[in-house]
PDB file of C-alpha atoms in Angstrom:
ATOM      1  CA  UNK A   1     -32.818  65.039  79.706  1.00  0.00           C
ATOM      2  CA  UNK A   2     -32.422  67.761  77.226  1.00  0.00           C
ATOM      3  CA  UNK A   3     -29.245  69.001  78.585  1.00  0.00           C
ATOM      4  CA  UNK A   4     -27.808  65.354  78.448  1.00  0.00           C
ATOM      5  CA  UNK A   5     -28.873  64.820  74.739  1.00  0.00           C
ATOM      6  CA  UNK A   6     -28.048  68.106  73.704  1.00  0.00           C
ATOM      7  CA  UNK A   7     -24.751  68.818  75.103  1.00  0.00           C
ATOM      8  CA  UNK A   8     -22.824  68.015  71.742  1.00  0.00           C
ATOM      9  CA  UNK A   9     -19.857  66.271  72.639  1.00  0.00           C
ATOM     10  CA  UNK A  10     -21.636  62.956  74.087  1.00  0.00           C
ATOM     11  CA  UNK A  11     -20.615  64.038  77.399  1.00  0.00           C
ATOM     12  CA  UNK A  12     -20.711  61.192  79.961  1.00  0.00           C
ATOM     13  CA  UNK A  13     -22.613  59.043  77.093  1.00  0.00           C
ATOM     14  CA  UNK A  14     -22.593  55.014  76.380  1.00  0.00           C
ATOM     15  CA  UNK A  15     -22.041  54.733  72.963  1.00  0.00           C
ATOM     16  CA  UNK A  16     -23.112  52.251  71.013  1.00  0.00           C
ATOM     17  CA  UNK A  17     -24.016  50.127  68.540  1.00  0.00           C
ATOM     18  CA  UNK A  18     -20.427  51.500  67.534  1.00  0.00           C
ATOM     19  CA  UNK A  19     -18.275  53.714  69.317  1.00  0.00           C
ATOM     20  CA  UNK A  20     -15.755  55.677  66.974  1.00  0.00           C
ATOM     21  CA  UNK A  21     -16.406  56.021  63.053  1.00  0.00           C
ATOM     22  CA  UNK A  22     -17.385  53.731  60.294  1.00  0.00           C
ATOM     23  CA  UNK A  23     -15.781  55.117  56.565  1.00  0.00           C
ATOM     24  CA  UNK A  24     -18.586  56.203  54.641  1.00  0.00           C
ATOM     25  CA  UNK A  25     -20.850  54.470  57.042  1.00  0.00           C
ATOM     26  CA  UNK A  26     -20.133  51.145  54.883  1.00  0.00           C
ATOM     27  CA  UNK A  27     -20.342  47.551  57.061  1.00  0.00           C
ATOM     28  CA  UNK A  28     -19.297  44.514  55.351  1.00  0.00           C
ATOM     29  CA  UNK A  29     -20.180  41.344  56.982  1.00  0.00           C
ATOM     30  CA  UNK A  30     -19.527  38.137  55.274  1.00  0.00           C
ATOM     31  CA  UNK A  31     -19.732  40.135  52.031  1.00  0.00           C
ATOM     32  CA  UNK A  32     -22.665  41.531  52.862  1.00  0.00           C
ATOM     33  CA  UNK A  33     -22.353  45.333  52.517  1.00  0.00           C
ATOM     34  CA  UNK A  34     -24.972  47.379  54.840  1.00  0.00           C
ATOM     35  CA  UNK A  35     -25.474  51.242  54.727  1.00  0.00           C
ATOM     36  CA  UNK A  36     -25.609  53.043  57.906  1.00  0.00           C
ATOM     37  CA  UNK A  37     -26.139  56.951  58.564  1.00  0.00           C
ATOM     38  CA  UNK A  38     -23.897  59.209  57.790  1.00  0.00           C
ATOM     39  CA  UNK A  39     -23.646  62.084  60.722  1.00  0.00           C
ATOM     40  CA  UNK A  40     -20.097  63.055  61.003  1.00  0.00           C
ATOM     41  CA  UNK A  41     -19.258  64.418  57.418  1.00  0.00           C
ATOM     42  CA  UNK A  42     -19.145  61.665  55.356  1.00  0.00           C
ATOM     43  CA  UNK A  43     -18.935  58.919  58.125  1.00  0.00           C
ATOM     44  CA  UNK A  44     -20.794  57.054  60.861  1.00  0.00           C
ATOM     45  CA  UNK A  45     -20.308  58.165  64.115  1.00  0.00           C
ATOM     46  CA  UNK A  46     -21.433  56.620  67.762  1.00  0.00           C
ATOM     47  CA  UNK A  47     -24.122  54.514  66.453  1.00  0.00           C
ATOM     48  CA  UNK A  48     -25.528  57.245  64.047  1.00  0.00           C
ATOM     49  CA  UNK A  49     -29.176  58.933  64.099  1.00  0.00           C
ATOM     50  CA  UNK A  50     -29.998  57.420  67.307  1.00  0.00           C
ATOM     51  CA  UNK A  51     -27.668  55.889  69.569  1.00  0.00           C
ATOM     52  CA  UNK A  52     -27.426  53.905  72.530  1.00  0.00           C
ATOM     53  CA  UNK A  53     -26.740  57.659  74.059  1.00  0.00           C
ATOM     54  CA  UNK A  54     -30.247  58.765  73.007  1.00  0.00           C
ATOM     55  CA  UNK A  55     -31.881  55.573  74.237  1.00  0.00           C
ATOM     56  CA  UNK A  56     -34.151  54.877  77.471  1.00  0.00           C
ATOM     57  CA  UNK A  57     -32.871  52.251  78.771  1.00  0.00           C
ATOM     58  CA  UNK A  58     -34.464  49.547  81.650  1.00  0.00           C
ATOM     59  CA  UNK A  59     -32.657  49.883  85.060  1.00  0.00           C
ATOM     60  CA  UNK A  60     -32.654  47.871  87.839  1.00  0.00           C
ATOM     61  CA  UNK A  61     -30.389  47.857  90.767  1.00  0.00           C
ATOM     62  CA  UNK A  62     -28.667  44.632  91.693  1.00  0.00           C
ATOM     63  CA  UNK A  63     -27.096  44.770  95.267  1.00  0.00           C
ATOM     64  CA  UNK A  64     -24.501  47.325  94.909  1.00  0.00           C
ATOM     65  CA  UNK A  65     -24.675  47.178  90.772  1.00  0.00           C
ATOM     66  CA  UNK A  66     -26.694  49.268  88.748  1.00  0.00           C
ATOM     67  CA  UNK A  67     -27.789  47.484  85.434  1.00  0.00           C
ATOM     68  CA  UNK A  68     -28.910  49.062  82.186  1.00  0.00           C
ATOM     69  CA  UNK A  69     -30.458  47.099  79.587  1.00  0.00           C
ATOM     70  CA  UNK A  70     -31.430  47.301  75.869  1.00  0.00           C
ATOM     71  CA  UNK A  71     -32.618  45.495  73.304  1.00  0.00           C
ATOM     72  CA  UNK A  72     -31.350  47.022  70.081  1.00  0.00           C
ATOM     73  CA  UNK A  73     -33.814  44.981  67.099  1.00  0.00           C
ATOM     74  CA  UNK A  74     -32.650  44.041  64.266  1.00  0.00           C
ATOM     75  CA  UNK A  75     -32.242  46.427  60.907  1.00  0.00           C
ATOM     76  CA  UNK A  76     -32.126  49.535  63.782  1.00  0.00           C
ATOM     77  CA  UNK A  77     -29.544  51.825  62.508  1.00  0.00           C
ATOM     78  CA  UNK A  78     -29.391  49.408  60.049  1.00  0.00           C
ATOM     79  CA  UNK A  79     -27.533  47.223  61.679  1.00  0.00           C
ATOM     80  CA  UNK A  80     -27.841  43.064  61.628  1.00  0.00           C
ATOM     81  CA  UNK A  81     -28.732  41.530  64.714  1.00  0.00           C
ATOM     82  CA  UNK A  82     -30.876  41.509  67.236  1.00  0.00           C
ATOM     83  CA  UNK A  83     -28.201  42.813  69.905  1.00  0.00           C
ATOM     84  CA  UNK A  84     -28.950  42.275  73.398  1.00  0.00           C
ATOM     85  CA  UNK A  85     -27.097  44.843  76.076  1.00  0.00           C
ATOM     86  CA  UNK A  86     -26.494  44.606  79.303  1.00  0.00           C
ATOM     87  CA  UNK A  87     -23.954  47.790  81.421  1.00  0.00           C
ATOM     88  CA  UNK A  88     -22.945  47.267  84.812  1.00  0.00           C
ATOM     89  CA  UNK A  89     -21.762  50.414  86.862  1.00  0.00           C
ATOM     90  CA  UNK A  90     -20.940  49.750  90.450  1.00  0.00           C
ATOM     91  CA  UNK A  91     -18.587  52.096  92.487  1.00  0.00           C
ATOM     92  CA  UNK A  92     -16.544  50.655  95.229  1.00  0.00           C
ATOM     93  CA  UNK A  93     -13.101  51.187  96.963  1.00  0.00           C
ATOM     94  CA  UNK A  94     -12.672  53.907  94.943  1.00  0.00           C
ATOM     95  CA  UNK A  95     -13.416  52.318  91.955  1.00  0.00           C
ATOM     96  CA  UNK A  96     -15.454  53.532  89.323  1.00  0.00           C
ATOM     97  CA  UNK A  97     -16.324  49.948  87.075  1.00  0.00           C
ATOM     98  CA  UNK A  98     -18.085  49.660  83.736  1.00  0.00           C
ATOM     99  CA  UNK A  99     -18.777  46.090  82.516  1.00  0.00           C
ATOM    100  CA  UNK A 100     -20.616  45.462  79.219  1.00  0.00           C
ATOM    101  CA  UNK A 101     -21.941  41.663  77.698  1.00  0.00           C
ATOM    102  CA  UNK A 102     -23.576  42.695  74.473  1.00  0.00           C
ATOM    103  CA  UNK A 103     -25.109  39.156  72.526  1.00  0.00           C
ATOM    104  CA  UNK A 104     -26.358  38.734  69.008  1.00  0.00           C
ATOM    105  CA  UNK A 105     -28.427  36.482  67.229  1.00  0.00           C
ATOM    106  CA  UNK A 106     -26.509  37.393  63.934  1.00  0.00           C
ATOM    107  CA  UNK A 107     -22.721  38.609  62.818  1.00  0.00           C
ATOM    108  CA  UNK A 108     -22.379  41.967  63.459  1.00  0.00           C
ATOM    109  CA  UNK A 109     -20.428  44.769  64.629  1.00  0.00           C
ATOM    110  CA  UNK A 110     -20.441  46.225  67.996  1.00  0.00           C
ATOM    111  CA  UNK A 111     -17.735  48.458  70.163  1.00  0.00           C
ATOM    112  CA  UNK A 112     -19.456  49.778  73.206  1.00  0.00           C
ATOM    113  CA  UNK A 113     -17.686  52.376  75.218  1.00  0.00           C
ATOM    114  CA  UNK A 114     -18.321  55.316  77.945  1.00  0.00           C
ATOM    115  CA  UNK A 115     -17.774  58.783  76.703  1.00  0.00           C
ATOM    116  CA  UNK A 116     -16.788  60.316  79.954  1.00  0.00           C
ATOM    117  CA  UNK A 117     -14.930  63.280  80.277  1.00  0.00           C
ATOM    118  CA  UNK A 118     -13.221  64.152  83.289  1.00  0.00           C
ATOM    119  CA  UNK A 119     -11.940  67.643  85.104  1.00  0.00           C
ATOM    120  CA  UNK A 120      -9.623  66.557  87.899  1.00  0.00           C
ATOM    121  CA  UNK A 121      -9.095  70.158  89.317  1.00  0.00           C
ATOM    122  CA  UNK A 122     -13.390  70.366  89.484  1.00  0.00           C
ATOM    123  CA  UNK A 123     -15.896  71.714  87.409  1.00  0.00           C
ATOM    124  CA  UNK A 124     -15.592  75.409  86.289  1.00  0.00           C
ATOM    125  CA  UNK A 125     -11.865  74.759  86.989  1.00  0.00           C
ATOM    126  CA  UNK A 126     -10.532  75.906  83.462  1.00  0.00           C
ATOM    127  CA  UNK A 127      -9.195  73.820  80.563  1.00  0.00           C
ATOM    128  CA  UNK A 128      -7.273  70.181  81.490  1.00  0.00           C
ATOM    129  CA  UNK A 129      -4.030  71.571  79.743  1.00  0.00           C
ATOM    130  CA  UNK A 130      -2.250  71.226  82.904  1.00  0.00           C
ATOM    131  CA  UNK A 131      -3.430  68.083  83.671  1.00  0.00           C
ATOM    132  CA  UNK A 132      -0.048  65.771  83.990  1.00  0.00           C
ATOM    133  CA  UNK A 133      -0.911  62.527  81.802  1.00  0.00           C
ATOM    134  CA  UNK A 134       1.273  59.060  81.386  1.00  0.00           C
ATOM    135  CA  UNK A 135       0.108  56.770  78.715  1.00  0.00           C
ATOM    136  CA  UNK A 136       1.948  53.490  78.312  1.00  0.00           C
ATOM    137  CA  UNK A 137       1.486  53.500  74.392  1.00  0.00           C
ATOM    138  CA  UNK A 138       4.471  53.378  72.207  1.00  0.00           C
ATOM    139  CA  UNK A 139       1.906  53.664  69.139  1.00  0.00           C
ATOM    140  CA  UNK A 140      -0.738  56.079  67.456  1.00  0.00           C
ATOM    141  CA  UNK A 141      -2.762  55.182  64.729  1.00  0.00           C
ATOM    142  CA  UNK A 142      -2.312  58.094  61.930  1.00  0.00           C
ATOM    143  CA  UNK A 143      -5.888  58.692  59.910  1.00  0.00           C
ATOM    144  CA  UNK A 144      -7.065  60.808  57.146  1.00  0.00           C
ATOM    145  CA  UNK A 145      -8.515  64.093  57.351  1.00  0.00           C
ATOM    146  CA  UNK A 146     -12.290  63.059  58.382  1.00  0.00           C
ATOM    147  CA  UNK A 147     -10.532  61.155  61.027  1.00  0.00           C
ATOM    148  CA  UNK A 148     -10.267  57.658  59.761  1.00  0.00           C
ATOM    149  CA  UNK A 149      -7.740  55.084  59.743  1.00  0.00           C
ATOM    150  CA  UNK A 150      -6.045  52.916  57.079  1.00  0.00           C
ATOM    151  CA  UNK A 151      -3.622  50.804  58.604  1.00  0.00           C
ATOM    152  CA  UNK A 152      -0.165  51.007  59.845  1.00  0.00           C
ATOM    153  CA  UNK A 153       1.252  52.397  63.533  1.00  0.00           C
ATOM    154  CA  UNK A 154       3.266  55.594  64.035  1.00  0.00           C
ATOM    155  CA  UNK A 155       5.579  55.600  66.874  1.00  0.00           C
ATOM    156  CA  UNK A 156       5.087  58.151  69.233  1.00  0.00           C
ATOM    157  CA  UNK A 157       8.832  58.906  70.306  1.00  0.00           C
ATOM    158  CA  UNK A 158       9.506  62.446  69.496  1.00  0.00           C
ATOM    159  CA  UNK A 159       6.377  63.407  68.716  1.00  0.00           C
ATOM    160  CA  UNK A 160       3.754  65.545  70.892  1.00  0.00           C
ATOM    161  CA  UNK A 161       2.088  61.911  70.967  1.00  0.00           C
ATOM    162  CA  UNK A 162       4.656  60.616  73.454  1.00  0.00           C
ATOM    163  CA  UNK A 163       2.979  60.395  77.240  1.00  0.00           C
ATOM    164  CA  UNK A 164       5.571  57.291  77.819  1.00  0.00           C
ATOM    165  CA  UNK A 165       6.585  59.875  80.504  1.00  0.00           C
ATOM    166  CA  UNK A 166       4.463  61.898  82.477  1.00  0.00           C
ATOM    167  CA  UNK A 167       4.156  65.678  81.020  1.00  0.00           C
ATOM    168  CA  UNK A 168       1.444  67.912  81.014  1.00  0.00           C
ATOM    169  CA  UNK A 169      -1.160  67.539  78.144  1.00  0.00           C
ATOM    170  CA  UNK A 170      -1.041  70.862  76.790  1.00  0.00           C
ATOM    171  CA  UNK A 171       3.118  70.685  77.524  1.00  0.00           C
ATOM    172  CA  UNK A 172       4.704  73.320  75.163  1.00  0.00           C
ATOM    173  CA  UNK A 173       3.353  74.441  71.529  1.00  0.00           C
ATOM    174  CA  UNK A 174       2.378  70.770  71.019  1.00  0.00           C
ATOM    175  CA  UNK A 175      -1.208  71.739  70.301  1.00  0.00           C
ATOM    176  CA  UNK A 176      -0.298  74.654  68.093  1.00  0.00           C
ATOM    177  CA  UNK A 177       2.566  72.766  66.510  1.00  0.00           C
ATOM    178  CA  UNK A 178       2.441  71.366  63.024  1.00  0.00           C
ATOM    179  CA  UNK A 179       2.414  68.000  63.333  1.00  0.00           C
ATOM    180  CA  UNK A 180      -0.202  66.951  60.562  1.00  0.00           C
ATOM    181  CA  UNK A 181      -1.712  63.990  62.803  1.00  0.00           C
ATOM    182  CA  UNK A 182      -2.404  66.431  65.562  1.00  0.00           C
ATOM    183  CA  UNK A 183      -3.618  69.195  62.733  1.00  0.00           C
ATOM    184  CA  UNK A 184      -5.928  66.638  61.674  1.00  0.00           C
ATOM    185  CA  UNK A 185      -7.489  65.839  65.006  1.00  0.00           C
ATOM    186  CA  UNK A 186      -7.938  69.082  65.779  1.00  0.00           C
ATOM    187  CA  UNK A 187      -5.507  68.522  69.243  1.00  0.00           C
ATOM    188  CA  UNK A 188      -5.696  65.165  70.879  1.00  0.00           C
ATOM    189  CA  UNK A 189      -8.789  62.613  69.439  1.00  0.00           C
ATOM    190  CA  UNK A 190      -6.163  59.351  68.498  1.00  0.00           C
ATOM    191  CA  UNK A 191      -6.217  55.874  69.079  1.00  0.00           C
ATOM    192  CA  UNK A 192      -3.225  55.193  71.460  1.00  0.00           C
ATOM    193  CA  UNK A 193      -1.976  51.536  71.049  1.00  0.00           C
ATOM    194  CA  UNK A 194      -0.330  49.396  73.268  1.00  0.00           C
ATOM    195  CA  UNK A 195       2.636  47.055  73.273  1.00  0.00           C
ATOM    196  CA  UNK A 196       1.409  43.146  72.980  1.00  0.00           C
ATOM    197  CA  UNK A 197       1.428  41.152  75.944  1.00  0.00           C
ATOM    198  CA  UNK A 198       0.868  44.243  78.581  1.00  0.00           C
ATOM    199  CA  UNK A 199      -0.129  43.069  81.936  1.00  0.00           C
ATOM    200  CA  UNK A 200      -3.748  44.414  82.213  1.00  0.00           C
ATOM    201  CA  UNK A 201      -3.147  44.641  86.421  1.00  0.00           C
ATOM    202  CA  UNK A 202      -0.879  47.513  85.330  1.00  0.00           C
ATOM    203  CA  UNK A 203      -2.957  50.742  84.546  1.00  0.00           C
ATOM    204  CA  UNK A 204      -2.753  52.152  80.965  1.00  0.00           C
ATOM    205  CA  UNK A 205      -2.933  55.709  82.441  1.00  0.00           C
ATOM    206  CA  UNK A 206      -3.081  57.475  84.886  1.00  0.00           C
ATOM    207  CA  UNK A 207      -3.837  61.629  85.273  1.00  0.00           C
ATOM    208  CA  UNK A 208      -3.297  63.714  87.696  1.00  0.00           C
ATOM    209  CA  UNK A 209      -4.561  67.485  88.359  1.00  0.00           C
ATOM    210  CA  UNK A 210      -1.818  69.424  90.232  1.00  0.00           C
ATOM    211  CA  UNK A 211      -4.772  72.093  91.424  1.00  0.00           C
ATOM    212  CA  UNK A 212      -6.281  69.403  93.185  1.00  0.00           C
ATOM    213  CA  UNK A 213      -4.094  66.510  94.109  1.00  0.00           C
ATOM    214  CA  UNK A 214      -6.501  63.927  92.621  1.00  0.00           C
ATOM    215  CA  UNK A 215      -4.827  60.991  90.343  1.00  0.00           C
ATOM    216  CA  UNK A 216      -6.997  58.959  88.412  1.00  0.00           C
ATOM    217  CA  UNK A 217      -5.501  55.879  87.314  1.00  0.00           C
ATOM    218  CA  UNK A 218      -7.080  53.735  84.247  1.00  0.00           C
ATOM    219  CA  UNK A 219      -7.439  50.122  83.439  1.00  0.00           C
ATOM    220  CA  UNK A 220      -8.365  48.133  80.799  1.00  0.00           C
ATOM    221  CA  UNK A 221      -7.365  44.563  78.932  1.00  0.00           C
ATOM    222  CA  UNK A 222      -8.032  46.255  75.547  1.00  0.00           C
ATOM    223  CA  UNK A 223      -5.228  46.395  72.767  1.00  0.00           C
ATOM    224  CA  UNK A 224      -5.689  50.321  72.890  1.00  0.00           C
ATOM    225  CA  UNK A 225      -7.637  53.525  73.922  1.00  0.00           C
ATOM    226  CA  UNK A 226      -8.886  56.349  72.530  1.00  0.00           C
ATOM    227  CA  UNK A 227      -7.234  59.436  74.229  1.00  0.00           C
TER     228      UNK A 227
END
């Protein structure tokens, strides 16, 4: 348990309340403004102090599902809500599935996600910079420097953002380039959008490690992805 809470990326975590950042850890909901903590500079981050990472959650197995469940009370994090949460994993045909049903008694925020990272060539198998990537996304979403967003879409043609075409992820000097978005994130750490009305039957992405032959290919009927 200690190597899984202290790893320091939130490797192979489920993030919640809220996955991503909240500027200066200020929610407003209905014009109610509520503080959370600040843990990535002057931000929230993942759900903040304590996460849904860091929590013990019940377990049961259902047939070939295995369910986590949580009851996150209300003011934790300080949050509104008592938020009820419910993950599915199940693993079938090849298919790895998440599904999450998160319910609240009051308005509030939530964005759950899984913070996997994966090594298609193995593990102890070197960086993923050779990994070949294709990410149907004609959109990033620029930020400032601590990483958070204002508004407004930056099209990825001709930038080191474009994956419309296959190409390997570390694919020339893109990461040692000078493009200020990619200077900011400190490589790749974007929110990759998608066009409106893509079919969610068609995957989003899909990776492939040359060293291995393995291709992972990813779903999802979200309007984007974090890459």
């Amino acid at each position: 348990v200690a190597g899984y809470l202290g790893n320091g990326g939130y490797l192979g975590a489920l993030i919640g309340r809220f996955g991503n950042r909240i500027d200066k850890g200020r929610l407003r909901v209905d014009g109610r403004e509520y503080r959370l903590y600040i843990n990535d500079r002057s931000n929230h981050l993942h759900g903040g102090r304590e996460g849904f990472n860091a929590k013990i959650w019940k377990a049961e197995i259902d047939g070939e599902r295995l369910v986590l469940s949580l009851l996150s009370p209300d003011g934790e994090e300080n949050y509104p809500g008592n938020l009820k949460v419910t993950v599915a994993y199940t693993f079938a045909g090849g298919v790895l599935g998440i599904e999450y049903t998160a319910v609240s008694d009051q308005k509030t925020a939530v964005n759950l996600t899984n913070h996997a990272y994966f090594n298609l060539n193995g593990e102890g198998k070197g960086d993923i910079l050779g990994h070949e990537l294709h990410l149907d996304a004609p959109y990033v979403v620029p930020t400032d420097e601590e990483l958070i967003p204002h508004g407004g879409f930056r099209a990825v043609k001709g930038t080191p953002f474009d994956f419309t075409s296959a190409k390997k992820i570390g694919a020339g000097d893109a990461l040692r380039g000078e493009d200020d978005d990619l200077r900011k994130g400190g490589g790749y750490d974007h929110c990759f959008v998608f066009e409106k009305g893509r079919s969610a039957d068609a995957p989003y992405a899909v990776l492939y490690g040359p060293e291995s032959g393995i291709e992972m290919k990813c779903y999802t009927d979200m309007p984007a992805v974090q890459f």
